[in-house]
PDB file of C-alpha atoms in Angstrom:
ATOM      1  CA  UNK A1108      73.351  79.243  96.806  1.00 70.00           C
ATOM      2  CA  UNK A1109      69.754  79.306  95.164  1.00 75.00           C
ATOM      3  CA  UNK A1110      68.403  80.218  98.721  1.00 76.00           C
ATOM      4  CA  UNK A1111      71.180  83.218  99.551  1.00 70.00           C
ATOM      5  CA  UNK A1112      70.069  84.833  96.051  1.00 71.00           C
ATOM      6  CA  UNK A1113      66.179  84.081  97.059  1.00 73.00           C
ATOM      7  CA  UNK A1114      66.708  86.156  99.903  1.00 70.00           C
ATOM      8  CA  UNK A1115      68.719  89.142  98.027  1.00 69.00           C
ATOM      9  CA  UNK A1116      66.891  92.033  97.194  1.00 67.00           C
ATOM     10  CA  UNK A1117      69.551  92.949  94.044  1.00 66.00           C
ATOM     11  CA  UNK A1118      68.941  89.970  91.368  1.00 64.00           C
ATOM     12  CA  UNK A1119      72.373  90.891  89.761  1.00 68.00           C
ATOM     13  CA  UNK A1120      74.306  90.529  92.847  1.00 67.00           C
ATOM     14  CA  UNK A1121      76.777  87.622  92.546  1.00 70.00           C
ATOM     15  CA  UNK A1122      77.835  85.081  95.203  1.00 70.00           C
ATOM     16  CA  UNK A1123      81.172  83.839  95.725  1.00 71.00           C
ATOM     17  CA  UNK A1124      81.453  80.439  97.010  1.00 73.00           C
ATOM     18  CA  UNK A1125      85.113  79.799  98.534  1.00 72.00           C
ATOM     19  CA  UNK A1126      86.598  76.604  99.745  1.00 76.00           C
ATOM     20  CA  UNK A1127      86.972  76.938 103.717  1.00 78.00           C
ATOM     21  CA  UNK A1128      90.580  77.436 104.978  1.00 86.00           C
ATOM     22  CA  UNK A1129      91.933  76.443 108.640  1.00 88.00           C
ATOM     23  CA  UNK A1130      94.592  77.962 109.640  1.00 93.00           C
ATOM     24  CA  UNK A1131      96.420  81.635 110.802  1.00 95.00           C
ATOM     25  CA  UNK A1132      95.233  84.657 108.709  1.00 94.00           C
ATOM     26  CA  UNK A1133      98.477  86.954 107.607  1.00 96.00           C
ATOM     27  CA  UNK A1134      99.075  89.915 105.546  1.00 96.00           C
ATOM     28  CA  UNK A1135     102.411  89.961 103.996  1.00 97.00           C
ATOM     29  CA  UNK A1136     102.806  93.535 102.516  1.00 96.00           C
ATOM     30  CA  UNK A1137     105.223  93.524  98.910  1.00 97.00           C
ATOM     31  CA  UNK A1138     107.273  96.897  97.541  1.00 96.00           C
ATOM     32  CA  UNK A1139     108.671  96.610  94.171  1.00 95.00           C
ATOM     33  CA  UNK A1140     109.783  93.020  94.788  1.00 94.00           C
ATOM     34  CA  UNK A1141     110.281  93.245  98.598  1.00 97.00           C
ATOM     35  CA  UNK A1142     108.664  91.941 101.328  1.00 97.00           C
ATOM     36  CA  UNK A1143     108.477  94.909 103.704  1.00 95.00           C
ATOM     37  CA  UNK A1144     106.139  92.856 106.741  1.00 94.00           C
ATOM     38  CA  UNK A1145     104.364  90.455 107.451  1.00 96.00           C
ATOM     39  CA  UNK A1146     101.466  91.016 110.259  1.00 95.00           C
ATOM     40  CA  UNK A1147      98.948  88.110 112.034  1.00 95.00           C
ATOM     41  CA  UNK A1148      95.875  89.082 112.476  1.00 92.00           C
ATOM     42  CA  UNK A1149      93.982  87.455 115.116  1.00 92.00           C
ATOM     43  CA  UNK A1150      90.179  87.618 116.051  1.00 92.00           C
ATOM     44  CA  UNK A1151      88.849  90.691 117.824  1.00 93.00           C
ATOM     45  CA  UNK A1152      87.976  90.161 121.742  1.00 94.00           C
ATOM     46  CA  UNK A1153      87.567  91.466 125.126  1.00 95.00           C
ATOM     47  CA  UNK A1154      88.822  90.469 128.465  1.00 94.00           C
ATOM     48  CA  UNK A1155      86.278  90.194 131.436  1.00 95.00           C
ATOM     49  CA  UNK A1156      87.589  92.625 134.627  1.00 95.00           C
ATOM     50  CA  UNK A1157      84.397  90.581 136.243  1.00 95.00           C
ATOM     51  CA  UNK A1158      82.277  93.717 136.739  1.00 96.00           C
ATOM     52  CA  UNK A1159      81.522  95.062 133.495  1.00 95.00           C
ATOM     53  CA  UNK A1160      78.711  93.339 131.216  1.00 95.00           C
ATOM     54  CA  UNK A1161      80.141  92.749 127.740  1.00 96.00           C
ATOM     55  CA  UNK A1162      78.372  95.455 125.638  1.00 94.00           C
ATOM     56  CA  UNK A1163      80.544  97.799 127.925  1.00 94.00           C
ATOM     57  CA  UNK A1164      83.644  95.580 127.417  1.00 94.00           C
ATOM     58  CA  UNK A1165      82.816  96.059 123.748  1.00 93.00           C
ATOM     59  CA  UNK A1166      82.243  99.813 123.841  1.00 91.00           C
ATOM     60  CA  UNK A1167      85.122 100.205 126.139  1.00 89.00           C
ATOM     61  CA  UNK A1168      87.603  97.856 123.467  1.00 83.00           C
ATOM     62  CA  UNK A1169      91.159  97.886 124.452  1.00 77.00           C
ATOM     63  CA  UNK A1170      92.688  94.910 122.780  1.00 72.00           C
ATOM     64  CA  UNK A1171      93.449  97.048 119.598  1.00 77.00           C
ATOM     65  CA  UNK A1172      94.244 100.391 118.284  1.00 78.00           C
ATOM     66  CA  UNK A1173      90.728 100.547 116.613  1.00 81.00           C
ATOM     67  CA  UNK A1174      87.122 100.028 118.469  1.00 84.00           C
ATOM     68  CA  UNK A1175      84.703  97.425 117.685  1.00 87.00           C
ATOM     69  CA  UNK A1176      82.434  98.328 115.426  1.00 85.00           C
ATOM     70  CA  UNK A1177      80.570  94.663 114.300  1.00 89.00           C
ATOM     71  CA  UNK A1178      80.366  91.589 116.537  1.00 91.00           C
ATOM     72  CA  UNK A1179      78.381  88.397 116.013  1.00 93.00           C
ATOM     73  CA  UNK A1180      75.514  87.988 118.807  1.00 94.00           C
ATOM     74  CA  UNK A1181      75.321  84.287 117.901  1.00 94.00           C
ATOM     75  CA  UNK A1182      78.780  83.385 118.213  1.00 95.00           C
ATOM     76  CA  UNK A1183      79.168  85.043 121.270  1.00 96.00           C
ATOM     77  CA  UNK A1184      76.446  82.985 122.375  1.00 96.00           C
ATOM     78  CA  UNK A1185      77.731  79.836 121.457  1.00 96.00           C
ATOM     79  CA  UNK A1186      80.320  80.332 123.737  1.00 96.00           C
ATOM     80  CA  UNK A1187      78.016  81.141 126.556  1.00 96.00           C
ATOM     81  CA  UNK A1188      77.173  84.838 126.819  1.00 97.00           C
ATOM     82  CA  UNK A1189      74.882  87.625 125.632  1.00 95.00           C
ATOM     83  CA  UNK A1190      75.417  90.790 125.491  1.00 96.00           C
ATOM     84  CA  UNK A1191      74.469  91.638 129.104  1.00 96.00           C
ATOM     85  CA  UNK A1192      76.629  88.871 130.845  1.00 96.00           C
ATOM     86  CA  UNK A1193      78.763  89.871 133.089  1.00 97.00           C
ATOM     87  CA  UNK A1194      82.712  88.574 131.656  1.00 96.00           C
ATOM     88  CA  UNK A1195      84.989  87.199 134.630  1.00 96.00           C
ATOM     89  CA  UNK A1196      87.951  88.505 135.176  1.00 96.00           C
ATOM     90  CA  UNK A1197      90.829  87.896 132.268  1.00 95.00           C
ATOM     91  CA  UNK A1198      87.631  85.897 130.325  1.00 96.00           C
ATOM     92  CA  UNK A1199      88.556  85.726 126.946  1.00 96.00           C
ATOM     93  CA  UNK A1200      85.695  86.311 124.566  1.00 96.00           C
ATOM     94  CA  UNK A1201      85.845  86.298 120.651  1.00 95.00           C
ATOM     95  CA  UNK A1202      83.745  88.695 119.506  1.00 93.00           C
ATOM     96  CA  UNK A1203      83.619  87.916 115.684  1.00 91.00           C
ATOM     97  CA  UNK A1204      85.278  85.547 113.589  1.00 88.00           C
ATOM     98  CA  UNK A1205      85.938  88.079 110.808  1.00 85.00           C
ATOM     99  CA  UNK A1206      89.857  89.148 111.435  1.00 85.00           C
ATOM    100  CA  UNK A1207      89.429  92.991 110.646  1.00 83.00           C
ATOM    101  CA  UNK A1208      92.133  95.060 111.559  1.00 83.00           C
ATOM    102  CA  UNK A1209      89.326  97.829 111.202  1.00 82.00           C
ATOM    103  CA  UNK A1210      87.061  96.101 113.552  1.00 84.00           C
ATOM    104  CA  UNK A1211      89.036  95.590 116.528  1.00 86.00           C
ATOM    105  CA  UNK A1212      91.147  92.799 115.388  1.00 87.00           C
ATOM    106  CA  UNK A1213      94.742  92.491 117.093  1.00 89.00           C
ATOM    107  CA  UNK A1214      98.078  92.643 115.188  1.00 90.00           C
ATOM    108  CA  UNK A1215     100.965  91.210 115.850  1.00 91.00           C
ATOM    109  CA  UNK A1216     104.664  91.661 113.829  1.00 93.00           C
ATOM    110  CA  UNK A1217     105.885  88.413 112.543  1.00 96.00           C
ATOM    111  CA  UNK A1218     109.493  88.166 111.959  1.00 96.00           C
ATOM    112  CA  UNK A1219     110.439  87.420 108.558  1.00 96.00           C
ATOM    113  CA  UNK A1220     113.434  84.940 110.023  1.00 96.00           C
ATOM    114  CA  UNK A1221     109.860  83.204 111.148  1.00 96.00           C
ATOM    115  CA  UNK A1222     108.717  82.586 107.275  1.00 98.00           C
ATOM    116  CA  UNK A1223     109.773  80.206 104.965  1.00 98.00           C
ATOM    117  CA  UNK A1224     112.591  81.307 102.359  1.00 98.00           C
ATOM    118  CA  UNK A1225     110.116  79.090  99.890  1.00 98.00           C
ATOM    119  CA  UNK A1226     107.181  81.368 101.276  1.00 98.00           C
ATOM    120  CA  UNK A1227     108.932  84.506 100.853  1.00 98.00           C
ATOM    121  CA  UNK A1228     110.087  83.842  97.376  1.00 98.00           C
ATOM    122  CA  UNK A1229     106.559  82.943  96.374  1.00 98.00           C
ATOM    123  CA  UNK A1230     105.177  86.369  98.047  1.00 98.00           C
ATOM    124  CA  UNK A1231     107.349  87.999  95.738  1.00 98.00           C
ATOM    125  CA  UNK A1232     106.651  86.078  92.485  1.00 97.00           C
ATOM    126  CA  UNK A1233     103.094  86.237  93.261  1.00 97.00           C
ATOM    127  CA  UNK A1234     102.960  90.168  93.286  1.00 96.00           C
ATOM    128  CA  UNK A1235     105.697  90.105  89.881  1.00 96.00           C
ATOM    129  CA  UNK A1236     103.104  87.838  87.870  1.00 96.00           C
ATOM    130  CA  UNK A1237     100.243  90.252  89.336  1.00 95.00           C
ATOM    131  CA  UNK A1238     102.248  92.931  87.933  1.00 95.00           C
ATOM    132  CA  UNK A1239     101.293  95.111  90.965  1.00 92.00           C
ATOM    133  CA  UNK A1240     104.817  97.116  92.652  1.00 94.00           C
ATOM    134  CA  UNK A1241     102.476  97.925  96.252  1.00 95.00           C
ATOM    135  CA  UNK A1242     100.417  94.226  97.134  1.00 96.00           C
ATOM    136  CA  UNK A1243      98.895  93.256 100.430  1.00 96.00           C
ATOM    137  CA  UNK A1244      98.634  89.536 100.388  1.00 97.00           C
ATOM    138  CA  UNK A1245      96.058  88.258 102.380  1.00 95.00           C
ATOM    139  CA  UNK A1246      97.753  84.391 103.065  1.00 97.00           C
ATOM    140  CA  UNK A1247      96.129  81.847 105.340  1.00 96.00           C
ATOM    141  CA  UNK A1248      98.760  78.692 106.820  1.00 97.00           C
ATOM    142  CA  UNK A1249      99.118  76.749 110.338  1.00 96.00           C
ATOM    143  CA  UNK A1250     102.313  77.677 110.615  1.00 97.00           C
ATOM    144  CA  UNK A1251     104.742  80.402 108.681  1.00 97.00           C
ATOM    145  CA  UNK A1252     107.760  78.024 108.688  1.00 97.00           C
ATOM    146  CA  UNK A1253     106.038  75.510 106.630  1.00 97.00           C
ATOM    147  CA  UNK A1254     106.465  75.792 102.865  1.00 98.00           C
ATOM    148  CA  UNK A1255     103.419  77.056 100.821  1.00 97.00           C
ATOM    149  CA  UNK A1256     103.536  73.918  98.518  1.00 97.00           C
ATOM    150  CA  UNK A1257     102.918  71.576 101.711  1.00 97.00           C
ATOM    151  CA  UNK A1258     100.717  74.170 103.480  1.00 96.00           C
ATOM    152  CA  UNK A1259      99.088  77.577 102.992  1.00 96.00           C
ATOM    153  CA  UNK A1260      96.731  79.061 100.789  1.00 96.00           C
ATOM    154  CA  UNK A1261      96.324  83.112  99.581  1.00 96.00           C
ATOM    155  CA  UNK A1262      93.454  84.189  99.973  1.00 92.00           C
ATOM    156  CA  UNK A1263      93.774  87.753  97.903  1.00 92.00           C
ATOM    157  CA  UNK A1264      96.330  89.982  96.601  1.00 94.00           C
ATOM    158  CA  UNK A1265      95.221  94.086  97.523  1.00 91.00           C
ATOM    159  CA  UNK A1266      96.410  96.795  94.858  1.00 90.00           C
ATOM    160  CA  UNK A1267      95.903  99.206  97.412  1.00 87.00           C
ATOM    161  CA  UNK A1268      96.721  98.006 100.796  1.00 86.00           C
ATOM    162  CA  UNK A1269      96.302  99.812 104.063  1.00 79.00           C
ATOM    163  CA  UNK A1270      99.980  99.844 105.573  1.00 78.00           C
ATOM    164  CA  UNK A1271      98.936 101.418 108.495  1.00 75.00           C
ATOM    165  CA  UNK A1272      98.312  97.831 109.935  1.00 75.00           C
ATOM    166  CA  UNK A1273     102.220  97.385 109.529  1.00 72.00           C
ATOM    167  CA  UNK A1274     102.543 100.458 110.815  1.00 73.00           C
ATOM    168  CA  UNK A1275     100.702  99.756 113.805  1.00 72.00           C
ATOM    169  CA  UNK A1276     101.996  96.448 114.215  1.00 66.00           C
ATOM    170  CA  UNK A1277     105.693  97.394 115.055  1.00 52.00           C
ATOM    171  CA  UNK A1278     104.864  98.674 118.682  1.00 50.00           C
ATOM    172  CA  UNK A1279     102.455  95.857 119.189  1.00 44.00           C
TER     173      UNK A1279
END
């Protein structure tokens, strides 16, 4: 921690140190007591065609309603490329770890027969004690179906969600 704010340039700036979470990344939107959706988000990639190099795959994004806008050069290389490799055909490559909606990052609908009752009941209560009628919970679990006492973990609670991701999400 000592090194990240030797390397700031802001002195004030403030570091938050999180305990790491494995698991599926979900946002599970609340109205006045309701839960209206529940989306996955999944990392943001490309699929070789086995002629293009993958700063065109990139530029040319078509896994998602939105285009890539950040992607991690050294995470790409750990799984074998640079920028100017040439993908194979149907050659999945994760382009960032962040799950952005905004940055390329697919949706899909979940189901709410797919959740929990237990889970469900707990998005709810979670937005009443937060006192907030609109919430985007941000909720990280292996598996939906699993209750959040044995497994799961939220991650945030948004006051002012983007539900166009839920939009989006219902022809995905």
């Amino acid at each position: 921690i000592n090194n990240l704010l030797n390397k700031t340039k802001n002195r004030n700036k403030q570091i938050i140190v999180e305990e790491h979470y494995n698991g599926d990344n979900y946002r599970i939107m609340v109205f006045n007591n309701e839960v209206l959706g529940i989306v996955k988000r999944d990392n943001p990639y490309v699929l070789g065609d086995g002629n293009s190099n993958l700063l065109k795959l990139i530029t040319e994004h078509k896994q998602s309603k939105h285009k890539i806008h950040e992607y991690d050069v050294p995470y790409i290389k750990k799984q074998g490329y640079d920028l100017n490799s040439i993908i194979p055909v149907n050659k999945k490559i994760i382009i960032s770890k962040v799950q952005n909606y905004h940055n390329g990052a697919p949706i899909y609908n979940i189901p709410l027969s797919k959740v929990h009752p237990d889970n469900i009941t707990m998005f709810k209560r979670t937005a009443q004690i937060l006192g907030i009628n609109l919430t985007g919970i941000d909720y990280m679990t292996k598996d939906l179906m699993t209750p959040y006492y044995i497994d799961g973990v939220i991650i945030e609670a948004n006051e002012r969600p983007d539900i166009t991701m839920h939009c989006d999400s219902a022809t995905t």
